[in-house]
């Protein structure tokens, strides 16, 4: 009998506010250690936290985007534990009443879509950072991150494979970036995931779960879950049983190890934070946030298909990020005659070249207006699509606009009958036996002549005209 995997995810997303959750310190990344701190986020006794309402608004916006309930009154609790990077001895979080509950995300799966429940989204503060490396036996603490606002997004145990978990995370990652509630840069720790994993025989109740911590890339998440599933199945089939524990995945070794078991599990002794009043948000304010909701990825994709006639594949590629979509719309604005040509050239040619260079659309050396200038020259038959690819290469190297490159390299398409006839006659003179063959009925040789003429013109002869003149001259 086969096994079924059960996964629930807890995702910590850094909310992109300028200042921290409960004080006015900057949240900017990469500053000198401990330069962005104050008595509140250093945990000095007697200091009072004050909520940055921007955090509540952005969390509510995220909740609305996943069709969740927004609790007009929620509250803050203290999650108590001792750790050197947590100077207060507790983390401000939301336990009994979070600001967002009961939402869902529809994720793409092989045979359509699957709905994954989102149990809750609560607001909390980040801890500081301990540094041990290269410090010869001592540890340093950087509290710049202490008090940085996070949303914790908790899913229902609705996923049934590592692929579904990754699809959910990618969907969520794209969503928070579209909503502009988080930079979600995984390398900077702005989007972090803990995976709860268990296995069961289909139809049985849920099995005991292990929680995998420290998953900071989509690839590692998939690997870590697959490793964990195999470990649990083997354990059970060998007559053992899974114990509830927290495990750390080591991506270099490709395996996980136990970090702490249930006995050592934290007892956080949550209790309401007496320093913070209930978090109230009015229905009017919620309605206002809803009214300001930006276009979401699915809506954008659908609009690209209907407004510009794009294939669902191109629409999907070009709506992956707001930056890509904005670039495409600027391109269409500059070359409105043919949105499909715009999509082809952007998705296949430009993005392909950027990928090879390891760079991103925001760093593209060619602007939407410059690419539009190139497409204009294809549209008016100045150059062929084939030559245009060489021109784009040159533009990527900084050789200037399409017109500049075409001029400098002498790439204009040859469209006068006289020059083309001259090339054709040359090719015919060099291949008398093929001329003979063609005239005696070997029609297939026509392609040979087209190829030779295009080659002799270095690709610059107008293909239409070459065909037309060849038919005429080969007749004899
Ligand atoms: P905790 O407070 O210990 O983190 P929760 O009940 O809040 O526990 O669950 C945390 C996460 O674990 C949620 O995402 C939930 O969907 C998931 N989860 C709960 N039970 C299971 C299970 N048996 N297998 C896999 N995931 C589970
Ligand atoms: Mg947990
Ligand atoms: Zn501070």
Coordinates of C-alpha atoms and ligand atoms in Angstrom, one line a residue:
X1 CA 0.0 0.0 0.0
X2 CA 1.4 3.4 -0.9
X3 CA 2.1 6.4 1.2
X4 CA 0.6 9.8 1.1
X5 CA 2.6 12.9 2.0
X6 CA 1.1 15.7 4.1
X7 CA 2.6 19.1 4.2
X8 CA 1.7 22.4 6.0
X9 CA 3.9 25.5 5.6
X10 CA 4.7 28.4 7.9
X11 CA 6.2 31.3 5.9
X12 CA 7.8 34.3 7.5
X13 CA 7.7 37.3 5.2
X14 CA 9.4 40.6 6.0
X15 CA 7.0 43.5 5.6
X16 CA 8.7 46.2 3.6
X17 CA 8.2 49.2 5.8
X18 CA 10.9 51.9 6.2
X19 CA 10.8 51.7 10.0
X20 CA 10.5 48.8 12.4
X21 CA 7.3 47.3 13.8
X22 CA 7.3 49.0 17.1
X23 CA 9.9 51.8 17.0
X24 CA 11.2 54.4 14.5
X25 CA 14.5 52.6 13.6
X26 CA 15.4 52.1 10.0
X27 CA 14.9 48.6 8.4
X28 CA 17.4 49.1 5.6
X29 CA 19.6 46.1 4.9
X30 CA 23.4 45.9 5.2
X31 CA 24.1 48.7 7.7
X32 CA 27.0 48.5 10.3
X33 CA 25.9 46.1 13.1
X34 CA 23.9 47.7 15.9
X35 CA 23.6 51.1 14.2
X36 CA 19.8 50.8 13.6
X37 CA 18.7 50.3 17.2
X38 CA 17.0 52.3 20.0
X39 CA 16.0 51.5 23.6
X40 CA 12.7 49.9 22.3
X41 CA 14.3 47.3 19.9
X42 CA 17.3 46.8 22.3
X43 CA 14.7 45.6 24.8
X44 CA 15.5 48.2 27.5
X45 CA 13.2 48.0 30.5
X46 CA 10.4 50.5 30.7
X47 CA 10.3 51.3 27.0
X48 CA 6.9 51.3 25.3
X49 CA 6.4 49.8 21.8
X50 CA 4.0 51.6 19.4
X51 CA 2.7 49.7 16.4
X52 CA 3.7 51.0 12.9
X53 CA 0.2 50.9 11.3
X54 CA 1.8 50.4 7.9
X55 CA 2.5 46.8 9.0
X56 CA -1.2 46.3 9.8
X57 CA -2.3 47.8 6.5
X58 CA 0.1 45.6 4.5
X59 CA -0.9 42.5 6.4
X60 CA -4.6 43.3 5.8
X61 CA -3.9 43.8 2.1
X62 CA -2.3 40.4 1.9
X63 CA -5.2 38.9 3.7
X64 CA -7.7 40.5 1.3
X65 CA -5.7 39.2 -1.6
X66 CA -6.1 35.6 -0.3
X67 CA -9.9 36.1 0.3
X68 CA -9.4 35.9 4.1
X69 CA -11.3 37.4 7.0
X70 CA -9.8 40.6 8.4
X71 CA -10.3 40.7 12.2
X72 CA -11.2 44.3 13.0
X73 CA -9.9 43.8 16.4
X74 CA -6.9 41.6 17.0
X75 CA -4.3 41.5 19.8
X76 CA -0.6 41.2 20.6
X77 CA 0.9 38.5 22.7
X78 CA 4.3 37.8 24.2
X79 CA 6.1 34.7 23.0
X80 CA 8.6 34.0 25.8
X81 CA 11.9 32.4 25.3
X82 CA 15.5 33.0 26.1
X83 CA 18.0 33.5 23.3
X84 CA 21.0 35.9 23.1
X85 CA 19.6 37.6 20.0
X86 CA 16.3 38.3 21.8
X87 CA 17.1 41.0 24.3
X88 CA 13.6 41.5 25.8
X89 CA 13.3 37.7 26.5
X90 CA 10.1 37.6 24.5
X91 CA 9.0 38.3 20.9
X92 CA 5.9 40.4 20.3
X93 CA 3.5 38.2 18.2
X94 CA -0.1 37.5 17.7
X95 CA -1.3 34.2 19.2
X96 CA -5.0 33.9 20.1
X97 CA -6.4 36.5 17.7
X98 CA -4.4 37.2 14.6
X99 CA -5.3 40.1 12.2
X100 CA -6.0 37.7 9.3
X101 CA -7.7 34.2 9.3
X102 CA -9.4 31.7 6.9
X103 CA -8.0 32.5 3.5
X104 CA -6.8 30.4 0.6
X105 CA -4.5 30.3 -2.4
X106 CA -5.2 28.5 -5.7
X107 CA -2.0 26.9 -7.0
X108 CA -1.3 25.4 -10.4
X109 CA -1.1 21.6 -10.4
X110 CA -0.8 19.0 -13.2
X111 CA -4.5 18.8 -13.9
X112 CA -5.6 22.4 -13.2
X113 CA -5.7 24.2 -9.9
X114 CA -5.8 23.2 -6.3
X115 CA -7.0 25.2 -3.4
X116 CA -4.7 25.5 -0.4
X117 CA -6.2 26.8 2.9
X118 CA -4.4 29.6 4.7
X119 CA -5.2 29.2 8.4
X120 CA -3.9 32.6 9.5
X121 CA -1.5 35.5 9.0
X122 CA -0.2 37.2 12.1
X123 CA 2.1 40.1 12.7
X124 CA 5.3 39.6 14.7
X125 CA 8.7 41.1 15.1
X126 CA 12.0 39.6 14.0
X127 CA 14.8 38.8 16.4
X128 CA 18.5 39.9 16.1
X129 CA 21.3 37.9 14.5
X130 CA 24.1 36.0 16.2
X131 CA 27.4 35.8 14.4
X132 CA 29.9 33.1 15.1
X133 CA 32.0 32.8 12.0
X134 CA 35.6 33.9 12.1
X135 CA 35.4 35.2 15.6
X136 CA 37.6 32.6 17.3
X137 CA 35.4 31.3 20.1
X138 CA 33.2 34.3 20.7
X139 CA 29.9 35.3 19.3
X140 CA 28.7 38.7 18.3
X141 CA 25.1 40.0 18.3
X142 CA 23.7 42.4 15.7
X143 CA 20.4 43.8 16.7
X144 CA 19.7 45.8 13.5
X145 CA 17.1 43.1 12.6
X146 CA 15.5 43.1 16.1
X147 CA 12.0 44.5 15.7
X148 CA 11.8 44.3 11.9
X149 CA 8.2 43.5 11.0
X150 CA 7.2 40.1 9.8
X151 CA 4.0 38.4 8.7
X152 CA 3.8 34.8 9.5
X153 CA 1.6 33.0 6.9
X154 CA 0.4 29.6 8.2
X155 CA -1.1 27.1 5.8
X156 CA -3.5 24.2 6.4
X157 CA -1.9 20.8 6.0
X158 CA -3.3 20.7 2.5
X159 CA -0.3 19.9 0.3
X160 CA 0.4 16.4 -0.8
X161 CA 3.9 16.6 -2.4
X162 CA 7.1 18.6 -2.4
X163 CA 6.0 19.9 -5.8
X164 CA 2.8 21.3 -4.4
X165 CA 4.6 22.9 -1.6
X166 CA 7.0 24.6 -4.0
X167 CA 4.1 25.7 -6.2
X168 CA 2.3 27.2 -3.2
X169 CA 5.5 29.0 -2.1
X170 CA 6.1 30.4 -5.6
X171 CA 2.5 31.6 -5.8
X172 CA 2.8 33.3 -2.4
X173 CA 6.2 34.8 -3.2
X174 CA 4.8 36.3 -6.5
X175 CA 1.8 37.6 -4.6
X176 CA 3.6 39.5 -1.9
X177 CA 5.8 41.1 -4.5
X178 CA 2.9 42.1 -6.7
X179 CA 1.1 43.6 -3.6
X180 CA 4.4 45.4 -2.8
X181 CA 4.1 44.3 0.8
X182 CA 7.6 42.6 0.8
X183 CA 10.8 42.6 -1.2
X184 CA 10.7 38.8 -0.5
X185 CA 14.4 38.5 -1.3
X186 CA 15.2 35.0 -0.1
X187 CA 18.9 35.6 0.0
X188 CA 18.3 38.5 2.5
X189 CA 16.0 36.3 4.6
X190 CA 12.9 38.3 3.6
X191 CA 11.0 35.2 2.7
X192 CA 11.7 32.1 4.9
X193 CA 9.9 28.9 5.2
X194 CA 9.4 26.1 7.8
X195 CA 7.9 22.9 6.4
X196 CA 5.8 20.5 8.5
X197 CA 5.9 17.1 7.0
X198 CA 4.2 13.8 7.8
X199 CA 3.2 10.6 6.0
X200 CA 0.2 8.3 6.2
X201 CA -1.6 5.5 4.4
X202 CA -4.4 7.1 2.3
X203 CA -7.6 7.4 4.4
X204 CA -5.9 7.2 7.7
X205 CA -5.6 10.1 10.2
X206 CA -2.6 12.4 9.9
X207 CA 0.7 11.0 11.0
X208 CA 3.1 12.6 13.4
X209 CA 4.9 15.5 11.8
X210 CA 8.5 16.7 11.8
X211 CA 9.2 20.4 11.3
X212 CA 12.0 21.4 8.9
X213 CA 13.7 24.7 9.6
X214 CA 16.0 26.9 7.7
X215 CA 14.7 26.4 4.2
X216 CA 15.9 29.4 2.1
X217 CA 15.5 28.4 -1.5
X218 CA 12.9 26.7 -3.6
X219 CA 15.3 24.0 -4.6
X220 CA 16.3 23.2 -1.0
X221 CA 12.7 23.1 0.1
X222 CA 11.9 20.5 -2.5
X223 CA 15.1 18.5 -1.6
X224 CA 14.5 18.8 2.1
X225 CA 10.8 17.6 1.9
X226 CA 11.7 14.7 -0.4
X227 CA 14.5 13.6 2.0
X228 CA 12.2 13.9 5.0
X229 CA 9.4 11.9 3.3
X230 CA 11.8 9.1 2.4
X231 CA 13.2 9.1 5.9
X232 CA 9.8 8.8 7.6
X233 CA 8.6 6.0 5.2
X234 CA 11.7 4.0 5.8
X235 CA 11.5 4.5 9.6
X236 CA 7.9 3.3 9.7
X237 CA 8.4 0.4 7.3
X238 CA 11.3 -0.8 9.5
X239 CA 8.9 -1.0 12.4
X240 CA 9.8 2.3 14.0
X241 CA 7.7 5.5 14.4
X242 CA 8.1 9.2 13.6
X243 CA 8.7 11.4 16.6
X244 CA 7.5 14.9 16.7
X245 CA 10.6 17.1 16.4
X246 CA 12.3 20.0 14.8
X247 CA 14.9 19.1 12.2
X248 CA 17.5 21.2 10.4
X249 CA 18.2 20.6 6.7
X250 CA 21.8 20.8 5.6
X251 CA 21.8 21.6 1.9
X252 CA 25.5 20.8 1.4
X253 CA 25.1 17.3 2.8
X254 CA 21.6 16.8 1.5
X255 CA 20.3 15.5 4.8
X256 CA 18.6 16.7 8.0
X257 CA 19.4 16.2 11.6
X258 CA 17.3 16.6 14.8
X259 CA 17.5 20.0 16.4
X260 CA 15.2 19.4 19.3
X261 CA 12.6 16.9 20.2
X262 CA 9.1 17.3 21.7
X263 CA 10.5 17.1 25.3
X264 CA 12.7 20.0 24.6
X265 CA 10.1 21.8 22.6
X266 CA 9.6 25.4 23.7
X267 CA 6.9 26.2 26.1
X268 CA 6.4 29.8 25.1
X269 CA 3.9 30.8 27.8
X270 CA 2.1 33.1 25.5
X271 CA 0.2 35.9 27.3
X272 CA -1.3 39.2 26.2
X273 CA 1.2 42.0 25.9
X274 CA 0.2 44.6 28.5
X275 CA 2.2 47.3 26.7
X276 CA 0.1 47.2 23.5
X277 CA -3.6 48.0 23.1
X278 CA -5.7 45.8 20.9
X279 CA -5.0 46.3 17.2
X280 CA -8.1 48.0 15.8
X281 CA -8.7 48.6 12.1
X282 CA -12.1 50.0 10.9
X283 CA -14.2 48.4 8.2
X284 CA -13.9 51.7 6.4
X285 CA -10.2 51.4 6.4
X286 CA -10.4 47.8 5.2
X287 CA -12.7 48.8 2.4
X288 CA -10.2 51.5 1.4
X289 CA -7.3 49.0 1.4
X290 CA -9.4 46.7 -0.8
X291 CA -10.2 49.5 -3.2
X292 CA -6.5 50.2 -3.6
X293 CA -5.7 46.5 -4.4
X294 CA -3.3 46.4 -7.4
X295 CA -3.8 44.1 -10.3
X296 CA -2.9 40.6 -9.2
X297 CA -0.8 38.1 -11.3
X298 CA -3.8 36.1 -12.5
X299 CA -5.7 39.2 -13.6
X300 CA -2.7 40.6 -15.4
X301 CA -2.2 37.3 -17.2
X302 CA -5.8 37.2 -18.3
X303 CA -5.6 40.8 -19.5
X304 CA -2.4 40.2 -21.5
X305 CA -4.3 37.3 -23.3
X306 CA -7.4 39.3 -24.0
X307 CA -6.0 42.7 -24.7
X308 CA -2.9 41.8 -26.6
X309 CA -3.9 38.4 -28.0
X310 CA -0.9 36.6 -26.3
X311 CA -0.7 32.9 -26.0
X312 CA -1.2 31.7 -22.4
X313 CA 2.5 30.7 -22.3
X314 CA 3.7 34.2 -23.3
X315 CA 1.2 35.9 -21.0
X316 CA 2.4 33.8 -18.1
X317 CA 6.1 34.5 -18.8
X318 CA 5.5 38.3 -19.1
X319 CA 3.4 38.5 -16.0
X320 CA 5.8 36.8 -13.6
X321 CA 6.8 40.0 -12.0
X322 CA 5.6 43.6 -12.0
X323 CA 8.9 44.6 -13.5
X324 CA 8.5 42.3 -16.5
X325 CA 4.9 43.3 -17.0
X326 CA 5.7 47.0 -16.9
X327 CA 8.6 46.5 -19.3
X328 CA 6.3 44.7 -21.8
X329 CA 3.6 47.4 -21.5
X330 CA 6.2 50.1 -22.2
X331 CA 7.4 48.1 -25.2
X332 CA 3.8 47.8 -26.6
X333 CA 3.3 51.5 -26.0
X334 CA 6.3 52.2 -28.2
X335 CA 5.5 49.5 -30.9
X336 CA 1.7 49.4 -30.7
X337 CA 1.2 47.9 -34.2
X338 CA 2.1 44.4 -33.1
X339 CA 1.8 43.3 -29.4
X340 CA 2.5 39.7 -30.4
X341 CA 5.7 40.6 -32.1
X342 CA 6.6 42.5 -28.9
X343 CA 5.9 39.5 -26.8
X344 CA 7.9 37.1 -29.0
X345 CA 11.0 39.4 -29.1
X346 CA 10.8 40.2 -25.4
X347 CA 10.2 36.6 -24.2
X348 CA 12.4 34.7 -26.5
X349 CA 15.2 37.0 -27.7
X350 CA 15.6 39.6 -25.0
X351 CA 15.0 37.5 -21.9
X352 CA 17.0 34.7 -23.4
X353 CA 20.0 37.0 -23.8
X354 CA 19.6 38.4 -20.4
X355 CA 19.4 34.9 -18.9
X356 CA 22.7 34.0 -20.6
X357 CA 24.3 37.1 -19.1
X358 CA 22.8 36.1 -15.7
X359 CA 21.0 39.4 -15.4
X360 CA 17.5 40.6 -14.9
X361 CA 15.0 42.7 -16.9
X362 CA 15.6 45.6 -14.5
X363 CA 19.3 45.6 -15.6
X364 CA 18.5 45.3 -19.3
X365 CA 21.1 47.3 -21.3
X366 CA 18.4 47.7 -24.0
X367 CA 15.3 49.8 -23.1
X368 CA 11.7 49.1 -24.2
X369 CA 11.9 52.1 -26.6
X370 CA 15.2 50.8 -28.1
X371 CA 13.7 47.3 -28.7
X372 CA 10.6 49.0 -30.2
X373 CA 13.0 50.8 -32.6
X374 CA 14.4 47.5 -33.7
X375 CA 10.9 46.0 -34.2
X376 CA 10.0 49.1 -36.3
X377 CA 12.8 48.2 -38.7
X378 CA 11.5 44.7 -39.1
X379 CA 8.0 45.9 -39.6
X380 CA 9.1 48.3 -42.4
X381 CA 11.3 45.7 -44.1
X382 CA 14.5 47.6 -43.5
X383 CA 16.0 44.3 -42.1
X384 CA 14.9 40.7 -41.9
X385 CA 14.1 39.0 -38.6
X386 CA 17.3 37.1 -38.9
X387 CA 19.5 40.1 -39.3
X388 CA 17.5 41.8 -36.4
X389 CA 18.9 39.1 -34.1
X390 CA 22.4 40.2 -34.9
X391 CA 21.4 43.8 -34.4
X392 CA 20.0 43.0 -31.0
X393 CA 23.2 41.3 -30.1
X394 CA 25.1 44.5 -31.0
X395 CA 22.6 46.6 -29.0
X396 CA 23.1 44.4 -26.0
X397 CA 26.8 45.1 -26.3
X398 CA 26.1 48.8 -26.2
X399 CA 26.6 49.6 -29.9
X400 CA 23.6 52.0 -29.8
X401 CA 20.1 52.1 -31.2
X402 CA 18.9 49.8 -33.9
X403 CA 19.2 52.5 -36.6
X404 CA 22.8 53.3 -35.5
X405 CA 23.8 49.6 -35.7
X406 CA 22.1 49.0 -39.0
X407 CA 23.8 52.1 -40.5
X408 CA 27.3 51.4 -39.0
X409 CA 27.3 47.8 -40.1
X410 CA 25.6 48.3 -43.4
X411 CA 22.8 45.8 -42.7
X412 CA 20.0 47.3 -44.7
X413 CA 18.0 44.8 -46.5
X414 CA 18.7 44.7 -50.3
X415 CA 15.4 45.4 -52.0
X416 CA 16.3 46.6 -55.5
X417 CA 15.7 44.1 -58.2
X418 CA 18.9 45.0 -60.1
X419 CA 21.3 44.1 -57.2
X420 CA 19.4 40.9 -56.5
X421 CA 19.3 39.8 -60.1
X422 CA 23.1 40.4 -60.3
X423 CA 23.6 38.0 -57.3
X424 CA 21.2 35.4 -58.8
X425 CA 23.0 35.4 -62.1
X426 CA 26.3 35.0 -60.3
X427 CA 25.0 32.0 -58.4
X428 CA 23.6 30.4 -61.6
X429 CA 26.8 30.9 -63.4
X430 CA 28.7 29.1 -60.6
X431 CA 26.3 26.2 -60.6
X432 CA 25.4 25.3 -64.2
X433 CA 24.7 21.7 -63.5
X434 CA 22.0 22.6 -60.9
X435 CA 20.5 25.1 -63.3
X436 CA 20.3 22.3 -65.8
X437 CA 18.8 20.0 -63.1
X438 CA 16.2 22.5 -62.1
X439 CA 15.1 23.1 -65.7
X440 CA 14.8 19.4 -66.3
X441 CA 12.3 19.1 -63.4
X442 CA 14.2 18.8 -60.1
X443 CA 12.0 21.3 -58.3
X444 CA 13.6 20.7 -55.0
X445 CA 16.7 22.5 -56.2
X446 CA 14.8 25.8 -55.8
X447 CA 15.6 25.8 -52.1
X448 CA 19.3 25.3 -52.9
X449 CA 19.3 28.5 -55.0
X450 CA 17.4 30.5 -52.3
X451 CA 20.1 29.4 -49.8
X452 CA 23.0 30.3 -52.0
X453 CA 21.6 33.7 -52.9
X454 CA 20.8 34.6 -49.3
X455 CA 24.3 33.5 -48.4
X456 CA 26.0 35.5 -51.1
X457 CA 24.0 38.6 -49.9
X458 CA 25.1 37.9 -46.3
X459 CA 21.5 37.5 -45.4
X460 CA 20.6 41.0 -46.5
X461 CA 18.6 40.2 -49.6
X462 CA 14.9 40.6 -49.2
X463 CA 13.7 36.9 -49.0
X464 CA 10.4 37.7 -50.8
X465 CA 12.1 39.4 -53.7
X466 CA 14.7 36.6 -54.0
X467 CA 12.0 34.1 -54.4
X468 CA 10.2 36.2 -56.9
X469 CA 13.3 36.9 -59.1
X470 CA 14.6 33.3 -58.8
X471 CA 11.4 32.0 -60.2
X472 CA 11.7 34.3 -63.1
X473 CA 15.4 33.9 -63.9
X474 CA 15.6 30.1 -63.4
X475 CA 12.9 29.7 -66.1
X476 CA 15.5 30.6 -68.6
Ligands
LIG1 P1 2.7 24.7 16.0 O1 2.0 25.7 16.7 O2 3.4 23.6 16.8 O3 3.6 25.2 14.9 P2 0.3 24.3 14.3 O4 -0.8 23.4 14.7 O5 0.2 25.7 14.3 O6 1.5 23.8 15.2 O7 0.8 23.9 12.9 C1 1.9 24.4 12.3 C2 1.9 23.9 10.8 O8 1.9 22.5 10.8 C3 0.7 24.3 10.0 O9 1.1 24.8 8.8 C4 -0.1 23.0 9.8 O10 -0.8 23.0 8.6 C5 1.0 22.0 9.8 N1 0.6 20.6 10.3 C6 -0.2 20.4 11.4 N2 -0.3 19.0 11.5 C7 0.4 18.5 10.5 C8 0.6 17.1 10.0 N3 0.2 16.0 10.7 N4 1.4 16.9 8.9 C9 1.9 18.0 8.3 N5 1.7 19.2 8.6 C10 1.0 19.5 9.7
LIG2 MG1 5.4 26.1 14.2
LIG3 ZN1 14.4 50.7 17.5

